[in-house]
Tab-separated table of C-alpha atoms and ligand atoms in Angstrom:
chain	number	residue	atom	x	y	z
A	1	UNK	CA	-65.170	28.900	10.487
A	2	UNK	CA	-63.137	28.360	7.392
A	3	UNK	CA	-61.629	25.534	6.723
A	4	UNK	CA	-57.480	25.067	7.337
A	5	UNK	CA	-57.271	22.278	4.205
A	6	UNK	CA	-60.672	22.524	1.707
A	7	UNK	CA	-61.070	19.219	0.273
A	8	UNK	CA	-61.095	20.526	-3.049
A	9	UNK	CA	-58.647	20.276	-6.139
A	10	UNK	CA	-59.188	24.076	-6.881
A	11	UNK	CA	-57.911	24.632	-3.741
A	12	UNK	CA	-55.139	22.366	-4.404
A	13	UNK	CA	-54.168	24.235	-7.318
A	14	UNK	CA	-54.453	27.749	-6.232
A	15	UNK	CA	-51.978	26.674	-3.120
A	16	UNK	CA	-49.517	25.303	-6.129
A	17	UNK	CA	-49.755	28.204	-8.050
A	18	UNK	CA	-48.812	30.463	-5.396
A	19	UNK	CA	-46.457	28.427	-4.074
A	20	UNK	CA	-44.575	27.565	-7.467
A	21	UNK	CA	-42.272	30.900	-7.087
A	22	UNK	CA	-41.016	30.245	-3.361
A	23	UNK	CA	-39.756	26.170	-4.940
A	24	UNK	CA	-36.219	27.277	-5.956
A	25	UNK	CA	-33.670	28.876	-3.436
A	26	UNK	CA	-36.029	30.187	-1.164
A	27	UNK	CA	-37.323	26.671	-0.750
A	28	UNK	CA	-33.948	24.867	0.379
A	29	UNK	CA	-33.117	28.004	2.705
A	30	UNK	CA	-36.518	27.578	4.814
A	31	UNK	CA	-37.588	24.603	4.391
A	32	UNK	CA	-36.671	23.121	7.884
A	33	UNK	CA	-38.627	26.987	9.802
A	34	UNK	CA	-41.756	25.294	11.767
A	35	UNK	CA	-43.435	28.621	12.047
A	36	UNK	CA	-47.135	27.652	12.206
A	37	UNK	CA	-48.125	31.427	13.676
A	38	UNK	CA	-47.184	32.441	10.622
A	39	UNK	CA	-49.274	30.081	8.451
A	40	UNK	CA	-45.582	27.682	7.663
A	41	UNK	CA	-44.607	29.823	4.926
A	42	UNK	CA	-41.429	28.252	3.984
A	43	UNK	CA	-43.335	24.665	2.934
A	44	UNK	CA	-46.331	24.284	0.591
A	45	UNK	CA	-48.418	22.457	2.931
A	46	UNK	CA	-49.809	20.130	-0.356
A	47	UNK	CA	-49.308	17.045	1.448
A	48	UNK	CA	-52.877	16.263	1.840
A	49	UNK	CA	-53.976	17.033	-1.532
A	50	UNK	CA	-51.099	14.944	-2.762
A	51	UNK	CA	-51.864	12.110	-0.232
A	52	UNK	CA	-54.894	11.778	-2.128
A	53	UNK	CA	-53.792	12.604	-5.896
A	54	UNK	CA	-56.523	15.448	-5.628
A	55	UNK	CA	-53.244	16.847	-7.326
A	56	UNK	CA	-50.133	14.078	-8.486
A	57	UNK	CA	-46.725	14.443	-8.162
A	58	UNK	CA	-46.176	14.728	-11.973
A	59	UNK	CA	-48.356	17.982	-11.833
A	60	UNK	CA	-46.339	19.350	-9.161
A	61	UNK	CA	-43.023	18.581	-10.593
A	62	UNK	CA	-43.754	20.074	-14.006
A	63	UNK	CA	-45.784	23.516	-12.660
A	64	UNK	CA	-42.294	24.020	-11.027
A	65	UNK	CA	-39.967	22.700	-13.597
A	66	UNK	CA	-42.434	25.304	-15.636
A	67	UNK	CA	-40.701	28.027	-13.578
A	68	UNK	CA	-37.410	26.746	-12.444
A	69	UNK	CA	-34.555	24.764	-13.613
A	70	UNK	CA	-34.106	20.755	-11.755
A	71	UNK	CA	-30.667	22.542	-10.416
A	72	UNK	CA	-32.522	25.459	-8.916
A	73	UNK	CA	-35.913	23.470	-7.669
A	74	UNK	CA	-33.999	20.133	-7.050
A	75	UNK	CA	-34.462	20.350	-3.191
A	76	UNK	CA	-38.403	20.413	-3.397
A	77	UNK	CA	-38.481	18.290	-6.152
A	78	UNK	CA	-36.762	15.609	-4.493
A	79	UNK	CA	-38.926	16.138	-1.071
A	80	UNK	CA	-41.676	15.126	-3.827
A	81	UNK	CA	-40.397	12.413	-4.906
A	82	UNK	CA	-39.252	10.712	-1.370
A	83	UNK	CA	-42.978	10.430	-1.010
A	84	UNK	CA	-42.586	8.437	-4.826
A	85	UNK	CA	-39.795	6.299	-2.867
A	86	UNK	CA	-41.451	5.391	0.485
A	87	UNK	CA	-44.338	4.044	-1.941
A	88	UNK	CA	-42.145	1.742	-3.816
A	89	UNK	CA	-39.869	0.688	-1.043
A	90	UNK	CA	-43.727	-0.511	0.654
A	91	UNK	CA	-45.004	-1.459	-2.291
A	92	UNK	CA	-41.994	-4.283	-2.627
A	93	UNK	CA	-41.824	-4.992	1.052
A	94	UNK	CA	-45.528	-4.952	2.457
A	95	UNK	CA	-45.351	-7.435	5.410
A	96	UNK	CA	-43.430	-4.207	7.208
A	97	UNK	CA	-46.925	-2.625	6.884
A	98	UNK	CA	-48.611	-5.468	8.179
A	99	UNK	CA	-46.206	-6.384	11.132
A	100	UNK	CA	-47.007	-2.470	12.144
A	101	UNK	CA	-51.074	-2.908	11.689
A	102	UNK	CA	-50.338	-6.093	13.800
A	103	UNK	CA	-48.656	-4.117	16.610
A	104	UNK	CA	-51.353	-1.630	16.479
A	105	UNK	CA	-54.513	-3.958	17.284
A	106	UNK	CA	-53.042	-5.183	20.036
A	107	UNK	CA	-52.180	-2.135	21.557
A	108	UNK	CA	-53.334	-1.450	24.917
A	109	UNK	CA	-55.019	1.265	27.012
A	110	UNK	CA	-52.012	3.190	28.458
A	111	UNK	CA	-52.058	6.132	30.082
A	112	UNK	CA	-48.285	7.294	29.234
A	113	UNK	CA	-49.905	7.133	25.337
A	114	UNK	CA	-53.224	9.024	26.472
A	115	UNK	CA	-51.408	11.727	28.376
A	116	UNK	CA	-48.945	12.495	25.418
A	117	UNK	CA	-51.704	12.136	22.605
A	118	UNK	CA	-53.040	14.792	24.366
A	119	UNK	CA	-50.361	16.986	25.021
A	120	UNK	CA	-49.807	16.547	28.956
A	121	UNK	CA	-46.454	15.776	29.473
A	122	UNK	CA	-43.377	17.928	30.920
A	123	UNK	CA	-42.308	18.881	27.535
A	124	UNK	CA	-43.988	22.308	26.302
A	125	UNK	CA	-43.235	22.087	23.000
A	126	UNK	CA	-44.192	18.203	22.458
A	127	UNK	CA	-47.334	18.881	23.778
A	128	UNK	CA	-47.689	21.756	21.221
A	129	UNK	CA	-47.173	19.538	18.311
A	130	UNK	CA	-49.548	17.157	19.975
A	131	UNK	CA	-52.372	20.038	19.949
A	132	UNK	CA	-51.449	21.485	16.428
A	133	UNK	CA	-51.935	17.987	15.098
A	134	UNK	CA	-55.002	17.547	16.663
A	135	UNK	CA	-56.696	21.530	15.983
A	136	UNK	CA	-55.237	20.664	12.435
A	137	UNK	CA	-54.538	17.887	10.656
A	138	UNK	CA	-51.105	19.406	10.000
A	139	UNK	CA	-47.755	19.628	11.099
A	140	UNK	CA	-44.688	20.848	9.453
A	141	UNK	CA	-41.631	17.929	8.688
A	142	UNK	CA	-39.564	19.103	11.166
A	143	UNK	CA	-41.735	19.058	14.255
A	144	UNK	CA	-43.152	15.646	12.872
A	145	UNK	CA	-39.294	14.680	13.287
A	146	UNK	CA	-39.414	16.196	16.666
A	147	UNK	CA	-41.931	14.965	17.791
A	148	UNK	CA	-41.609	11.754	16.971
A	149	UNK	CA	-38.152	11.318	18.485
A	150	UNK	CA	-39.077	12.614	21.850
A	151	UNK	CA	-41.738	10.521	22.003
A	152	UNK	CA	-40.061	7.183	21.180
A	153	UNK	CA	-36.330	8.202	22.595
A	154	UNK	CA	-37.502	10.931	25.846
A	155	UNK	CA	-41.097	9.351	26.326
A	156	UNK	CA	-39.853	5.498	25.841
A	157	UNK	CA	-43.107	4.849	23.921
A	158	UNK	CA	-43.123	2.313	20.913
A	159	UNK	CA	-43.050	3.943	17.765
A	160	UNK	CA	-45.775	2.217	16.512
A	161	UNK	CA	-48.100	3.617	18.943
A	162	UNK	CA	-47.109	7.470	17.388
A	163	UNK	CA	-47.269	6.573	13.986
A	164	UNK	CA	-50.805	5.078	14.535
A	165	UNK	CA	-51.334	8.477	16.407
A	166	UNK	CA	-50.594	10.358	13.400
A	167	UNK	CA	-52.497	7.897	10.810
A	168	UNK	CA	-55.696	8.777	13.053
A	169	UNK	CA	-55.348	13.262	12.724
A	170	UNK	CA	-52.882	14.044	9.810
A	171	UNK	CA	-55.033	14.357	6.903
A	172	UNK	CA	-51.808	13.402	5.103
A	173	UNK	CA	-51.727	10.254	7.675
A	174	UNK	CA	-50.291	7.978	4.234
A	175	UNK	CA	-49.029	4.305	5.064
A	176	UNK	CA	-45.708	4.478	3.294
A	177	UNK	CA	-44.370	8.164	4.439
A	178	UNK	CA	-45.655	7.587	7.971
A	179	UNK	CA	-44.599	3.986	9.237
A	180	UNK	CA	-41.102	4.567	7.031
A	181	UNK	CA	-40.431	7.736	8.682
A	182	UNK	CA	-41.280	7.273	12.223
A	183	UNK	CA	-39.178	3.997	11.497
A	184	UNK	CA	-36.179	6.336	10.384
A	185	UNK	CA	-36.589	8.244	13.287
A	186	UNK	CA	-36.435	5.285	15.311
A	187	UNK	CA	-32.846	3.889	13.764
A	188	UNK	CA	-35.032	0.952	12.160
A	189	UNK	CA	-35.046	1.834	8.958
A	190	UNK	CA	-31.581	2.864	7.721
A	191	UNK	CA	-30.227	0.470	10.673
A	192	UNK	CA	-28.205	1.865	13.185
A	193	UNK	CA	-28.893	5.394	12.176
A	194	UNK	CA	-31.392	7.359	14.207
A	195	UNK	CA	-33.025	10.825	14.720
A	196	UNK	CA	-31.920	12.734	18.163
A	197	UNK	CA	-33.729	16.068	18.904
A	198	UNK	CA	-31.738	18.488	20.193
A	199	UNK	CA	-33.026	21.449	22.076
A	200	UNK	CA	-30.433	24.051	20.154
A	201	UNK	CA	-31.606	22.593	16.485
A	202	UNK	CA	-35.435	22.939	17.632
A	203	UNK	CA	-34.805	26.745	19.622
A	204	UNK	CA	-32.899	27.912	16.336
A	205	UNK	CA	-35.878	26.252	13.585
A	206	UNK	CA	-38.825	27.520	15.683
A	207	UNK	CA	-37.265	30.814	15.912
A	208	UNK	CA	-36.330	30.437	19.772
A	209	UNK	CA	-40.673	29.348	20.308
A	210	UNK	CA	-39.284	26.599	21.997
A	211	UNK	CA	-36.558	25.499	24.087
A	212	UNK	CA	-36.869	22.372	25.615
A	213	UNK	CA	-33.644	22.311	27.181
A	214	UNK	CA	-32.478	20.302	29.312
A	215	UNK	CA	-35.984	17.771	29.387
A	216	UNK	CA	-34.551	15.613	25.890
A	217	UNK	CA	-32.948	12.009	25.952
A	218	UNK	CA	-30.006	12.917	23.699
A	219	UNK	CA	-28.342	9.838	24.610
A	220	UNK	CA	-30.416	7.124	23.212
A	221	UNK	CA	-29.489	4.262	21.087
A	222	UNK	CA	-30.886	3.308	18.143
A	223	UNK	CA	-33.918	1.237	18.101
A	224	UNK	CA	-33.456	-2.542	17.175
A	225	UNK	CA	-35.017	-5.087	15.105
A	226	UNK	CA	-35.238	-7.968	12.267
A	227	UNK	CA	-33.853	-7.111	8.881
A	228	UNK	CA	-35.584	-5.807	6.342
A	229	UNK	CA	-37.401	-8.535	4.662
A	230	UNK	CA	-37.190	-9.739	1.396
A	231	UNK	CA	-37.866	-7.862	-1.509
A	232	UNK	CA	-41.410	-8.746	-3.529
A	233	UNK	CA	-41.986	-8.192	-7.022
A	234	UNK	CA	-43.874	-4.845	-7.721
A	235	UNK	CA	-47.484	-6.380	-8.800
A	236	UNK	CA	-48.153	-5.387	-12.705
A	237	UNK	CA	-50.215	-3.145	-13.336
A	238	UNK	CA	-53.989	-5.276	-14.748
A	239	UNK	CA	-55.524	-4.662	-18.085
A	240	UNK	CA	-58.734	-3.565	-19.112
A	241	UNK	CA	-60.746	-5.791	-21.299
A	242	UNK	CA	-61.750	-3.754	-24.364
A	243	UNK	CA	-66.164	-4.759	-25.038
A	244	UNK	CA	-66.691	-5.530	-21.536
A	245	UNK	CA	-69.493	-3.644	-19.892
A	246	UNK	CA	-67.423	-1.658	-17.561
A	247	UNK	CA	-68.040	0.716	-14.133
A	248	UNK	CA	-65.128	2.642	-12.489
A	249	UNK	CA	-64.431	2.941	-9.128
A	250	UNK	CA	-62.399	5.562	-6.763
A	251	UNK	CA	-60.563	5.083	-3.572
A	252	UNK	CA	-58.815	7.547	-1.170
A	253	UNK	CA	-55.333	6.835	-2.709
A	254	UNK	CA	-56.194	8.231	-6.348
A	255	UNK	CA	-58.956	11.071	-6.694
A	256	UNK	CA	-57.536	12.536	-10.118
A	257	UNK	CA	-59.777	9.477	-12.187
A	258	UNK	CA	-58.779	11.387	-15.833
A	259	UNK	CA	-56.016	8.783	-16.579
A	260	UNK	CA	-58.207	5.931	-15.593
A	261	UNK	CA	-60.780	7.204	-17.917
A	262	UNK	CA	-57.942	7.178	-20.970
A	263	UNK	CA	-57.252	3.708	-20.310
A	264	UNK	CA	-60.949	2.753	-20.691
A	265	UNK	CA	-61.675	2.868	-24.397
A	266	UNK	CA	-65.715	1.775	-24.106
A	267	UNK	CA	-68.456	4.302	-22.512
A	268	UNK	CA	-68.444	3.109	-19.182
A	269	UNK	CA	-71.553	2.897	-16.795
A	270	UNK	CA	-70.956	4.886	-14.286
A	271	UNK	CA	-68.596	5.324	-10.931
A	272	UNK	CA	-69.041	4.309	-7.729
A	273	UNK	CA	-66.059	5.066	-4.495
A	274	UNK	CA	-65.054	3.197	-1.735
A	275	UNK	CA	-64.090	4.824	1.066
A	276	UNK	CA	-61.511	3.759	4.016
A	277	UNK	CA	-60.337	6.053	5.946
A	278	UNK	CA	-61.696	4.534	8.899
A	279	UNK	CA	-59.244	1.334	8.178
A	280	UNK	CA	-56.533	3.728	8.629
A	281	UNK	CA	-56.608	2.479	12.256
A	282	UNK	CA	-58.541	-0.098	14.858
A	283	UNK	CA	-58.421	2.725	16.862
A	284	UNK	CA	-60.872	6.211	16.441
A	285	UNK	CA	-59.611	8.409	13.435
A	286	UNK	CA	-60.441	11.925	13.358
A	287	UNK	CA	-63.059	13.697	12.071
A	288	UNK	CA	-61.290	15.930	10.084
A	289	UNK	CA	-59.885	13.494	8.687
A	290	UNK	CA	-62.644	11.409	7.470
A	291	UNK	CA	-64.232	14.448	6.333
A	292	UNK	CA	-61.304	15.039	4.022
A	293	UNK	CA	-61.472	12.203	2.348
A	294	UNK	CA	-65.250	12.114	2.093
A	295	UNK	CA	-65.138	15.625	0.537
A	296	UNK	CA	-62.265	14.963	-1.617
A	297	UNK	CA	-64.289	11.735	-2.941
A	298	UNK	CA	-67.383	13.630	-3.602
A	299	UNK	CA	-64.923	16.556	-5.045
A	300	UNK	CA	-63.901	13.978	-7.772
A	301	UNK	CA	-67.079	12.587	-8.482
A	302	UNK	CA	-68.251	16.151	-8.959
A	303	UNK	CA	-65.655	17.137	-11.395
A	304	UNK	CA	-65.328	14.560	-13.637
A	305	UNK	CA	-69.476	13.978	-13.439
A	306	UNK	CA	-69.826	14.624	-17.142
A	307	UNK	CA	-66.858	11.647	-17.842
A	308	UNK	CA	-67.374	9.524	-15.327
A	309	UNK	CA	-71.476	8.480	-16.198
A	310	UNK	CA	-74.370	8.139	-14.084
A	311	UNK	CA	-73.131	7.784	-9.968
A	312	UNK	CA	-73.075	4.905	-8.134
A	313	UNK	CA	-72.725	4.764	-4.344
A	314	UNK	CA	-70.042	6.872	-2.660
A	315	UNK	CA	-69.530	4.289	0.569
A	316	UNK	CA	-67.393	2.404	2.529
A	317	UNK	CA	-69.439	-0.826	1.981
A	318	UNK	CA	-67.611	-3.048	-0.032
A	319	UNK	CA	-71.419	-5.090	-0.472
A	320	UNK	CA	-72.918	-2.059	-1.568
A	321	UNK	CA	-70.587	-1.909	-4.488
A	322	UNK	CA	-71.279	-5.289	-5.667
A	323	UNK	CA	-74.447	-4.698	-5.145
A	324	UNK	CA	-74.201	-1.931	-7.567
A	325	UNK	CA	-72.041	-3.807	-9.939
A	326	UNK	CA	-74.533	-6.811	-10.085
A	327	UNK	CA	-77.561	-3.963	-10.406
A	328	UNK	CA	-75.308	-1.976	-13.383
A	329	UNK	CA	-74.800	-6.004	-15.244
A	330	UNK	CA	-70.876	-4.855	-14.921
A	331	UNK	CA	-68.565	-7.646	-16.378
A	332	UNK	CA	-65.407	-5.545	-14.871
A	333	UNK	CA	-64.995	-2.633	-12.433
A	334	UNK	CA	-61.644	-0.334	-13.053
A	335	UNK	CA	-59.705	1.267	-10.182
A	336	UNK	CA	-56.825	3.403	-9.579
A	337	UNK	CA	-54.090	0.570	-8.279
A	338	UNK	CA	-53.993	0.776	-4.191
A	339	UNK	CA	-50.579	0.832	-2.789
A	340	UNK	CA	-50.014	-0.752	0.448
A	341	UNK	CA	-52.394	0.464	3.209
A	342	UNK	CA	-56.230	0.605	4.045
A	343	UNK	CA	-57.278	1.298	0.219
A	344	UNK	CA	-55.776	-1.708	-0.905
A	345	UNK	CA	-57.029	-3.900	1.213
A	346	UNK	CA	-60.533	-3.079	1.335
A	347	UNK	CA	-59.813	-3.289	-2.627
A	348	UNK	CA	-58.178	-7.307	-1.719
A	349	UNK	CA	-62.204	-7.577	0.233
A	350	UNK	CA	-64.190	-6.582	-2.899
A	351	UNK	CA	-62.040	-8.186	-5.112
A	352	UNK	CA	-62.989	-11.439	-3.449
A	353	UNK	CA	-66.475	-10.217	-4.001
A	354	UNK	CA	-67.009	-9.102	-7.039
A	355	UNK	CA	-64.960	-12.048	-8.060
A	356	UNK	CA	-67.863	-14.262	-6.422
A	357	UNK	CA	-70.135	-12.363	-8.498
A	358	UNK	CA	-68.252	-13.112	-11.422
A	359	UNK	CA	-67.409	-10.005	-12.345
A	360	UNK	CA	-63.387	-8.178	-12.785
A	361	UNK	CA	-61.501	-5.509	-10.570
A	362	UNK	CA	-58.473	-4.517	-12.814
A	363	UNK	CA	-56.678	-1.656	-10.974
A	364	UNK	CA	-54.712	0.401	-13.106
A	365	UNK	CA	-51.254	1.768	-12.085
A	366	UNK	CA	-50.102	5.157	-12.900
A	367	UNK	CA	-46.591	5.791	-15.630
A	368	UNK	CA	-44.927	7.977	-12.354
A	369	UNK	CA	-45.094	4.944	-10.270
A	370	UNK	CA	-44.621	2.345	-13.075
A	371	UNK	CA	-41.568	4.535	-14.092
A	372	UNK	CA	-40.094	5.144	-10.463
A	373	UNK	CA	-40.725	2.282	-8.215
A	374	UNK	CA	-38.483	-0.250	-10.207
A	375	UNK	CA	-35.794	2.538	-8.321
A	376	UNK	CA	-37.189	2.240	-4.390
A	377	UNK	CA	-34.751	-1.222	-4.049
A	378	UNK	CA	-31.861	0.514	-1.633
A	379	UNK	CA	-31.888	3.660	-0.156
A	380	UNK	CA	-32.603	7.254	-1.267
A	381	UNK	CA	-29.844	8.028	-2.443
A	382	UNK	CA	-29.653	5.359	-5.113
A	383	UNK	CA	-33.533	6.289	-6.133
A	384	UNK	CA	-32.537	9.879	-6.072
A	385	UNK	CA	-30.734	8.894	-9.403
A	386	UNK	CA	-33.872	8.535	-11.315
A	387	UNK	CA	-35.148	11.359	-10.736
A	388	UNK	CA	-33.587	13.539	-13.626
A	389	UNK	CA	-35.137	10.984	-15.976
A	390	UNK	CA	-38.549	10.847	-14.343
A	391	UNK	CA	-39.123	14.738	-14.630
A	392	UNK	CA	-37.463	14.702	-17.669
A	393	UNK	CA	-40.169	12.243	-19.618
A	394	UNK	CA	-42.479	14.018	-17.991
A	395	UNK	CA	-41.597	17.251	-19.678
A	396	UNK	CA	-41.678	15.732	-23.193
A	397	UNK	CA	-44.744	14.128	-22.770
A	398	UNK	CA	-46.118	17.366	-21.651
A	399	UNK	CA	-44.387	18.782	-24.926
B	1	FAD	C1	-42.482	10.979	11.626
B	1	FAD	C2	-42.924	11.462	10.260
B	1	FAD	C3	-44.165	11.102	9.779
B	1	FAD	C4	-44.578	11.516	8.503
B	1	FAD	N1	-45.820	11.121	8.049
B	1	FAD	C5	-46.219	11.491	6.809
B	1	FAD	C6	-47.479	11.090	6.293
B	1	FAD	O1	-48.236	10.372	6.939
B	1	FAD	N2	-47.835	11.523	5.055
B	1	FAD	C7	-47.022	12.315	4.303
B	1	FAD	O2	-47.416	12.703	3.185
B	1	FAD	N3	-45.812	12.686	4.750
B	1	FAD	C8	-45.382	12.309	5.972
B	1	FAD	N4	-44.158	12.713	6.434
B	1	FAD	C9	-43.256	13.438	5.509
B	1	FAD	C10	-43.331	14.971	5.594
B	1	FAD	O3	-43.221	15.382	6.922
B	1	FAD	C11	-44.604	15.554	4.995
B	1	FAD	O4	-44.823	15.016	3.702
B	1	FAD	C12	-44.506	17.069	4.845
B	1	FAD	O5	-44.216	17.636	6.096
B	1	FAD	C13	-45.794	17.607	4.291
B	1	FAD	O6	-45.816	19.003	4.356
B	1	FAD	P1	-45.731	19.920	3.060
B	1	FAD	O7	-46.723	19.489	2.055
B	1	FAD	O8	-45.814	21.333	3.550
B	1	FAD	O9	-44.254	19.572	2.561
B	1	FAD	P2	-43.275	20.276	1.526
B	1	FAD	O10	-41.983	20.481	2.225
B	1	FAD	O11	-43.889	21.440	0.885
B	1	FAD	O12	-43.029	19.128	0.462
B	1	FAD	C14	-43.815	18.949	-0.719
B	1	FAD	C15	-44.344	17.540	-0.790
B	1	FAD	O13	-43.285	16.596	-0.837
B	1	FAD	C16	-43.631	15.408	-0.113
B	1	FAD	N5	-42.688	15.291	1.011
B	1	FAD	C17	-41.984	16.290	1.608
B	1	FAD	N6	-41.169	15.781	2.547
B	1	FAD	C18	-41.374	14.451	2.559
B	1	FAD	C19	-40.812	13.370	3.305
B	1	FAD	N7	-39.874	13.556	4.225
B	1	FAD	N8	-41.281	12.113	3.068
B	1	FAD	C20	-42.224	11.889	2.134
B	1	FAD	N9	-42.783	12.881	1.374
B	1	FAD	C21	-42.347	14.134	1.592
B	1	FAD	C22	-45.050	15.617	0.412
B	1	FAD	O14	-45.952	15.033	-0.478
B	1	FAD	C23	-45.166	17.136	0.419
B	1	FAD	O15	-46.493	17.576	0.285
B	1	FAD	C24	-43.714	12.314	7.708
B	1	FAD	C25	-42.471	12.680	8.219
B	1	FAD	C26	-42.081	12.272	9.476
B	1	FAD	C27	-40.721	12.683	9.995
């Protein structure tokens, strides 16, 4: 059977390249069609390769900025970049993450959760979004909006519960764009303001597939809770040590290792990954998506074999890589930097490590997120100002 999302970055770039003429216009006018019969040909479906950075936002914005002016492609190019924002608006704020990973262990067996995870309640179409997640590790924005209002407004089931839901089968599942939007949906994060589905809007964007009718809460109220919290310093991006006797190491959150390799002057010894998906959630995460990542992984490691030295394991073992460190007489390791989520803290657990061992993690932050988190303080709309500069250096360092 072939394979809905290949974990590959050839894949990832064939799907730009054909997708790169439908980003103007035609992109704004269908954007918001869920039409997965017909293979959702209004969207580019790139989210998981971009989850990972199999591809990068800066590639995507310029192949399209390639073909169409920021005027004429500035609806997809700002979809792009509100994954950019969520990231920042985490990165600065990461005990929202943690009060949701919180909520999550102690969730308990409940058979309202089971029955809707598996797409048996009253609601046809829910149950359909519930299925398509499942079969694919997809599902278009709209339905995700859907979908997760009925649940936490129709079903009365805590938000928390969906978003873990989705963490464990979207093979986009990404900490920032998931907990921040189901959190939007539930009037939590823009306070006060919160998502209603209505049966018309969902008959008239799934092309009259489904009509729920009469079965939606329209009548909720906006979820409730603390403030946001205080705003943290972004952490600095670290430094490599020029001399030192250095090994490189991937994670699920950066698989395009090229600019890590520029920022490492000495041969280096090799590259090892460590792997997480599985901290994604303390409950079971899917197979397709684990798979993904463990593909992807090996995809990188593949690709950049020639660059990237002699391999070290590919594992989710943080001891195995000091192991490997301590074998390889590494005096520092290099990583992508891990943004808030299950990367970075198995990252904070070898640190520890590796520190023990007396050896360095530096983890290196891209110029995109260097250049556009600063902006994630307020809402979109105030980061949504940045973005003509952001593309724009972009272009000339392209140039
Ligand atoms: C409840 C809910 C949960 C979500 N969970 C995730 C998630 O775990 N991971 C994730 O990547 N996105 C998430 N999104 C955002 C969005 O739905 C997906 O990024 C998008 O549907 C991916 O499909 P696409 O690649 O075809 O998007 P396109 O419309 O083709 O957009 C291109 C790219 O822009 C980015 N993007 C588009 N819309 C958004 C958005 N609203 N927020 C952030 N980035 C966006 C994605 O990287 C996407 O690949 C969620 C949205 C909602 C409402």
């Amino acid at each position: 059977m072939s394979e809905l999302f290949p974990p590959k970055r050839l894949e990832a770039l064939s799907r730009l390249s054909a997708f790169v003429p439908k980003s103007g216009r035609d992109y704004a006018a269908g954007r918001n069609y869920d039409l997965p019969d017909q293979g959702h040909p209004h969207v580019s479906q790139l989210s998981p390769y971009l989850r990972h950075r199999l591809l990068t936002e800066e590639e995507v914005c310029e192949a399209v900025l390639g073909r169409y002016s920021l005027s004429t492609a500035e609806k997809f190019i700002q979809e792009v970049c509100w994954r950019t924002y969520w990231k920042g608006w985490l990165e600065m704020r990461p005990s929202v993450w943690a009060d949701y990973a919180n909520f999550v262990s102690g969730l308990e067996h409940d058979p309202k959760i089971i029955s809707a995870e598996a797409g048996e309640t009253e609601i046809e179409a829910f149950n359909a979004w519930a299925l398509e997640l499942v079969e694919t590790g997809y599902l278009h924005n709209h339905a995700r909006m859907w979908f997760a209002s009925i649940w936490i407004f129709t079903l009365g089931l805590p938000w928390q519960a969906g978003a873990d839901f989705f963490m464990r089968h979207l093979l986009d599942g990404d900490p920032a764009s998931n907990t921040l939007s189901w959190r939007w949906v539930a009037g939590l994060q823009t306070p006060g303001k919160h998502y209603i589905a209505r049966s018309s809007n969902i008959s008239k964007y799934t092309e009259g597939r489904h009509n729920p009718e009469w079965r939606l809460n329209t009548q909720a109220e906006p979820l409730s809770g603390p403030p946001h919290p205080e705003r943290r310093p972004l952490r600095p991006s670290g430094e490599v040590q020029a001399g030192l006797r250095t090994g490189l190491l991937l994670h699920e959150d950066d698989l395009a290792p090229g600019f890590l390799l520029d920022a490492v002057t000495d041969p280096t010894v090799g590259a090892a990954a460590l792997l997480s998906p599985d901290r994604r959630s303390p409950g079971p995460v899917s197979e397709k998506v684990s798979h993904f990542v463990t593909q992807a992984t090996e995809d990188a490691m593949t690709r950049w074999q020639d660059r990237l030295g002699p391999r070290g394991p590919v594992t989710a073992s943080a001891e195995q890589i000091v192991d490997w460190a301590r074998a390889e007489g590494l005096e520092q390791v290099v990583a992508p930097y891990a943004p808030v989520g299950p990367a970075a803290s198995s990252l904070r657990s070898l640190r520890k490590q590796l520190d023990g061992a007396g050896i360095t993690l530096v983890e290196i932050c891209r110029d995109w997120d260097i250049a556009a988190w600063p902006h994630a303080t307020h809402g979109f709309f105030r980061f949504k100002k940045a973005i003509p500069d952001l593309v724009s250096n972009l272009a000339r360092k392209a140039a």
